[in-house]
Tab-separated table of C-alpha atoms in Angstrom:
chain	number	residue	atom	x	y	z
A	1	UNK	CA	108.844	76.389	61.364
A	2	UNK	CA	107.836	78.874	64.471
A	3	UNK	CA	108.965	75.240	66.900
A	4	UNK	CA	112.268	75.359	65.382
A	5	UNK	CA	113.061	79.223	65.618
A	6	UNK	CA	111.496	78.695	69.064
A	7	UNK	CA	113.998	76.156	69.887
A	8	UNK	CA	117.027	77.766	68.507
A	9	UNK	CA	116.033	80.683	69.933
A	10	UNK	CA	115.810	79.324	73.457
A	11	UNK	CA	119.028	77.455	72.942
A	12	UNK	CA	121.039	80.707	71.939
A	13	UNK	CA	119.142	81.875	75.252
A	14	UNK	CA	120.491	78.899	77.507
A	15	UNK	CA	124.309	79.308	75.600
A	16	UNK	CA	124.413	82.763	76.146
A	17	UNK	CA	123.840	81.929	80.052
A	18	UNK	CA	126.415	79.158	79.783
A	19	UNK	CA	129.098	81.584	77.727
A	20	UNK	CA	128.335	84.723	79.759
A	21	UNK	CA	127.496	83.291	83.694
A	22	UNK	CA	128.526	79.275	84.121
A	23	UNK	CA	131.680	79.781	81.825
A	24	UNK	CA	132.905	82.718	83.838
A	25	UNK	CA	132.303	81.016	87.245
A	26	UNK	CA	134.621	78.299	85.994
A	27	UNK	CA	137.280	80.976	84.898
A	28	UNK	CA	137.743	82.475	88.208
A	29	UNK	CA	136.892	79.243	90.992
A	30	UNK	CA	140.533	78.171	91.074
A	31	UNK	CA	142.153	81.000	92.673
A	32	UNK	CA	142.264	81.807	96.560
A	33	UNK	CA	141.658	85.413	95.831
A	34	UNK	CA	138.499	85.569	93.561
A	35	UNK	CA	136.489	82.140	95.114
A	36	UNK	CA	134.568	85.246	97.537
A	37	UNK	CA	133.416	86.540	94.328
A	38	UNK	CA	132.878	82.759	92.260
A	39	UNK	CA	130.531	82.378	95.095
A	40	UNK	CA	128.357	85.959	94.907
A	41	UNK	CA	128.109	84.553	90.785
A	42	UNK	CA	126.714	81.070	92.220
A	43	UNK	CA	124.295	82.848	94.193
A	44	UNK	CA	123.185	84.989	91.131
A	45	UNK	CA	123.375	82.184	88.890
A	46	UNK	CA	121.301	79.975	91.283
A	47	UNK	CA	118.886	83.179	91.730
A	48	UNK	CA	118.605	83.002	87.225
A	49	UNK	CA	118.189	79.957	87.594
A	50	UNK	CA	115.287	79.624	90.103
A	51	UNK	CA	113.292	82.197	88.066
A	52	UNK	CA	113.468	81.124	84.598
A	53	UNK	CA	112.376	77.930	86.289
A	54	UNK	CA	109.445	78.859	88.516
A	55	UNK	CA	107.966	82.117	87.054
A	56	UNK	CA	105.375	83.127	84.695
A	57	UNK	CA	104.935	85.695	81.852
A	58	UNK	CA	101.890	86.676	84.543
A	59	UNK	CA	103.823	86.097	87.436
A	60	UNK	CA	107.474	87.101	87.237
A	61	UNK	CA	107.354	90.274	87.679
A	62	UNK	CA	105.329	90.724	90.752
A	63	UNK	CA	107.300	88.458	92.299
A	64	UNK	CA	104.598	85.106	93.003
A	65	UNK	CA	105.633	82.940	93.859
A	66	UNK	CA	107.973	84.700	96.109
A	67	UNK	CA	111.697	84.871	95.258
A	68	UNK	CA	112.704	83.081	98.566
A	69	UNK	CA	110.222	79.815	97.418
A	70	UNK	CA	111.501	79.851	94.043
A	71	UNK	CA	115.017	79.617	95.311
A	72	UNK	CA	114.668	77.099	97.872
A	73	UNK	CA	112.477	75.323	95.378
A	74	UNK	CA	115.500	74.945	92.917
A	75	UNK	CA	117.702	73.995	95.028
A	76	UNK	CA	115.225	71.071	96.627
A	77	UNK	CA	114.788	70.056	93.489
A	78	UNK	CA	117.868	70.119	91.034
A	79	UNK	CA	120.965	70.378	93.218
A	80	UNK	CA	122.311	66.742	94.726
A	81	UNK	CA	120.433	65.311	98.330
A	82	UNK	CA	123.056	67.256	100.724
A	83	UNK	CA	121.573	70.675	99.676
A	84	UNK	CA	118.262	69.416	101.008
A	85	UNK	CA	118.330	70.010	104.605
A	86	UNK	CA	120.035	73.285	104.192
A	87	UNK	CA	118.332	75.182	101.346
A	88	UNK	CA	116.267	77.639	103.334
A	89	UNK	CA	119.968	78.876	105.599
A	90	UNK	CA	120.365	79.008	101.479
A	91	UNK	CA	118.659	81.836	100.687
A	92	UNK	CA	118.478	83.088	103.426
A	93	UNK	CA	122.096	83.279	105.050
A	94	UNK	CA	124.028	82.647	101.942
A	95	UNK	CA	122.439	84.194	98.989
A	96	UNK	CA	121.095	87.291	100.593
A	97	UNK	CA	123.602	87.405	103.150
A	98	UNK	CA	126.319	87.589	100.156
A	99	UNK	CA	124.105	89.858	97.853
A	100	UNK	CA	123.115	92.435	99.915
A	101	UNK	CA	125.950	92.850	102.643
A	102	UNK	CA	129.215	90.914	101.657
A	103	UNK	CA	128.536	88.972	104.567
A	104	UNK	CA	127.467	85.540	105.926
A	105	UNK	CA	125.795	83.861	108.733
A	106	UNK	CA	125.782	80.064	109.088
A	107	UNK	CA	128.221	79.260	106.359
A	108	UNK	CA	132.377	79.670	106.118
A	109	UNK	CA	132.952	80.207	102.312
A	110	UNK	CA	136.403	78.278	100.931
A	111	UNK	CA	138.261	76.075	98.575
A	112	UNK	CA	140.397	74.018	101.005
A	113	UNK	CA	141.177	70.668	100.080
A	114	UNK	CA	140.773	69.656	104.156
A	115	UNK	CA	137.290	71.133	104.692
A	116	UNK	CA	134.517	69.256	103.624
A	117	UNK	CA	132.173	70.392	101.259
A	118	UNK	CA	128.315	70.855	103.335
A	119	UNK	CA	129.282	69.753	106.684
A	120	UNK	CA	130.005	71.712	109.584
A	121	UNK	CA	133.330	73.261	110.189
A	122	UNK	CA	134.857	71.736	113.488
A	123	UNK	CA	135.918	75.125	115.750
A	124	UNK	CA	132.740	75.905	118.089
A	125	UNK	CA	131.501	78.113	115.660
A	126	UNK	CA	129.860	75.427	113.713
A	127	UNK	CA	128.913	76.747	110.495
A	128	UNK	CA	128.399	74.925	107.369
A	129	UNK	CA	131.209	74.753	105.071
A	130	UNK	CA	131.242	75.334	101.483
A	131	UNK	CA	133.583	75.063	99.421
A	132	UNK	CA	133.448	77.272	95.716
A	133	UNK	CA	134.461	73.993	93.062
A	134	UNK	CA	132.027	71.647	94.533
A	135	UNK	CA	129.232	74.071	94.937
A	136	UNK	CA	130.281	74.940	90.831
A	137	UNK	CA	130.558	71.491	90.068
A	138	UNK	CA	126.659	70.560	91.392
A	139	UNK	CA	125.480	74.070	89.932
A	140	UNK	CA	126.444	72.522	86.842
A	141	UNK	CA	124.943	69.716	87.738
A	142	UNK	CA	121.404	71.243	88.675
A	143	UNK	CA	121.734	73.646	85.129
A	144	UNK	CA	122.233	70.338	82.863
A	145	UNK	CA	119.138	68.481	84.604
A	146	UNK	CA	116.930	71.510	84.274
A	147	UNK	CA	118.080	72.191	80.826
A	148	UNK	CA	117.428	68.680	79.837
A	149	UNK	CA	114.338	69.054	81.627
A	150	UNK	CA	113.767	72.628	79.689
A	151	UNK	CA	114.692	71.383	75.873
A	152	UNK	CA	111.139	70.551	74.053
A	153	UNK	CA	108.770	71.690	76.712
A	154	UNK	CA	106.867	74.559	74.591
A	155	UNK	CA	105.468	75.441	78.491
A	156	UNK	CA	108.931	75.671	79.642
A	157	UNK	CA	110.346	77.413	76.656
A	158	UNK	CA	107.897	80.437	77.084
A	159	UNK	CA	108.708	81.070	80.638
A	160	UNK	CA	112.358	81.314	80.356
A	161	UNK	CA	111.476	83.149	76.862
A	162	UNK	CA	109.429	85.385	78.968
A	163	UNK	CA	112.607	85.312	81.778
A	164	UNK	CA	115.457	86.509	79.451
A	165	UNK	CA	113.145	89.278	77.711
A	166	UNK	CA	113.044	90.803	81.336
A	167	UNK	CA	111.486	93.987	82.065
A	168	UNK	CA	111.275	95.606	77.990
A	169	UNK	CA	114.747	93.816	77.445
A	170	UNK	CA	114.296	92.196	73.861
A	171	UNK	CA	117.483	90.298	73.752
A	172	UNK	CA	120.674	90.035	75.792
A	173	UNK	CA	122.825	92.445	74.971
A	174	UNK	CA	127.056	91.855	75.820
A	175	UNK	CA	130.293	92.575	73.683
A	176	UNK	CA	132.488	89.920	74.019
């Protein structure tokens, strides 16, 4: 009986996080004047992600392993090859970049049908280019493998029960 609340409790965790941060990514990607913001929800997302994944009820909050590793670490491990090479410039020029000072380094944010998703724009600049529905489309990606990965490991289940309580936080809490 306590496996089965267990599990339907950790899948109304995982659906609110699809209803309330994938769903609303999705919502918004399509238009030239919000994909600034789809991307500053990836990098949040991504950032959920990474620590309901790689943290401990003894660990999470003090921040071992550190936030950068656990980021990088998702990404090495549940986003497609291409993200590989590049998930440090990841956290560090994109998702901190973006977080903490609207602003970016080595990559050129867009949706544009002629750049190409990961590879480097072609003016001298040379950044990386990413574009906001294919980055969605493999965050997708990397939630459904680690959710797959997720449903029926009891280890699993009590970190990202442990995740979603948060800091005294007993359930998540939004009116639709």
């Amino acid at each position: 009986m306590d496996e089965i609340k267990k599990e339907s409790k950790i899948k109304r965790d995982l659906d609110k996080f699809e209803r309330w941060v994938l769903n609303p990514i999705g919502d918004i990607i399509n238009s030239e004047k919000t994909h600034f913001p789809a991307f500053i929800l990836i990098a949040v997302a991504i950032d959920m992600l990474s620590n309901m994944r790689y943290s401990s009820s003894l660990t999470f909050w003090s921040l071992k392993p550190k936030l950068s590793k656990k980021y990088i670490n998702f990404i090495k491990t549940y986003f497609p090859p291409g993200y590989y090479k590049i998930s440090s410039n990841l956290y560090h020029d994109f998702r901190c970049e973006i977080l903490h000072s609207f602003s970016l380094r080595k990559f050129d944010l867009g949706q544009h049908d002629k750049c190409r998703h990961l590879q480097k724009t072609k003016d001298k600049r040379k950044k990386i280019y990413l574009k906001s529905s294919e980055m969605y489309k493999d965050l997708i990606g990397a939630y459904e493998k680690y959710k797959s990965e997720l449903i029926g490991d009891n280890r699993k289940d009590e970190v990202v029960a442990e995740y979603m309580k948060g800091a005294g936080r007993k359930e998540w809490t939004h009116t639709e």
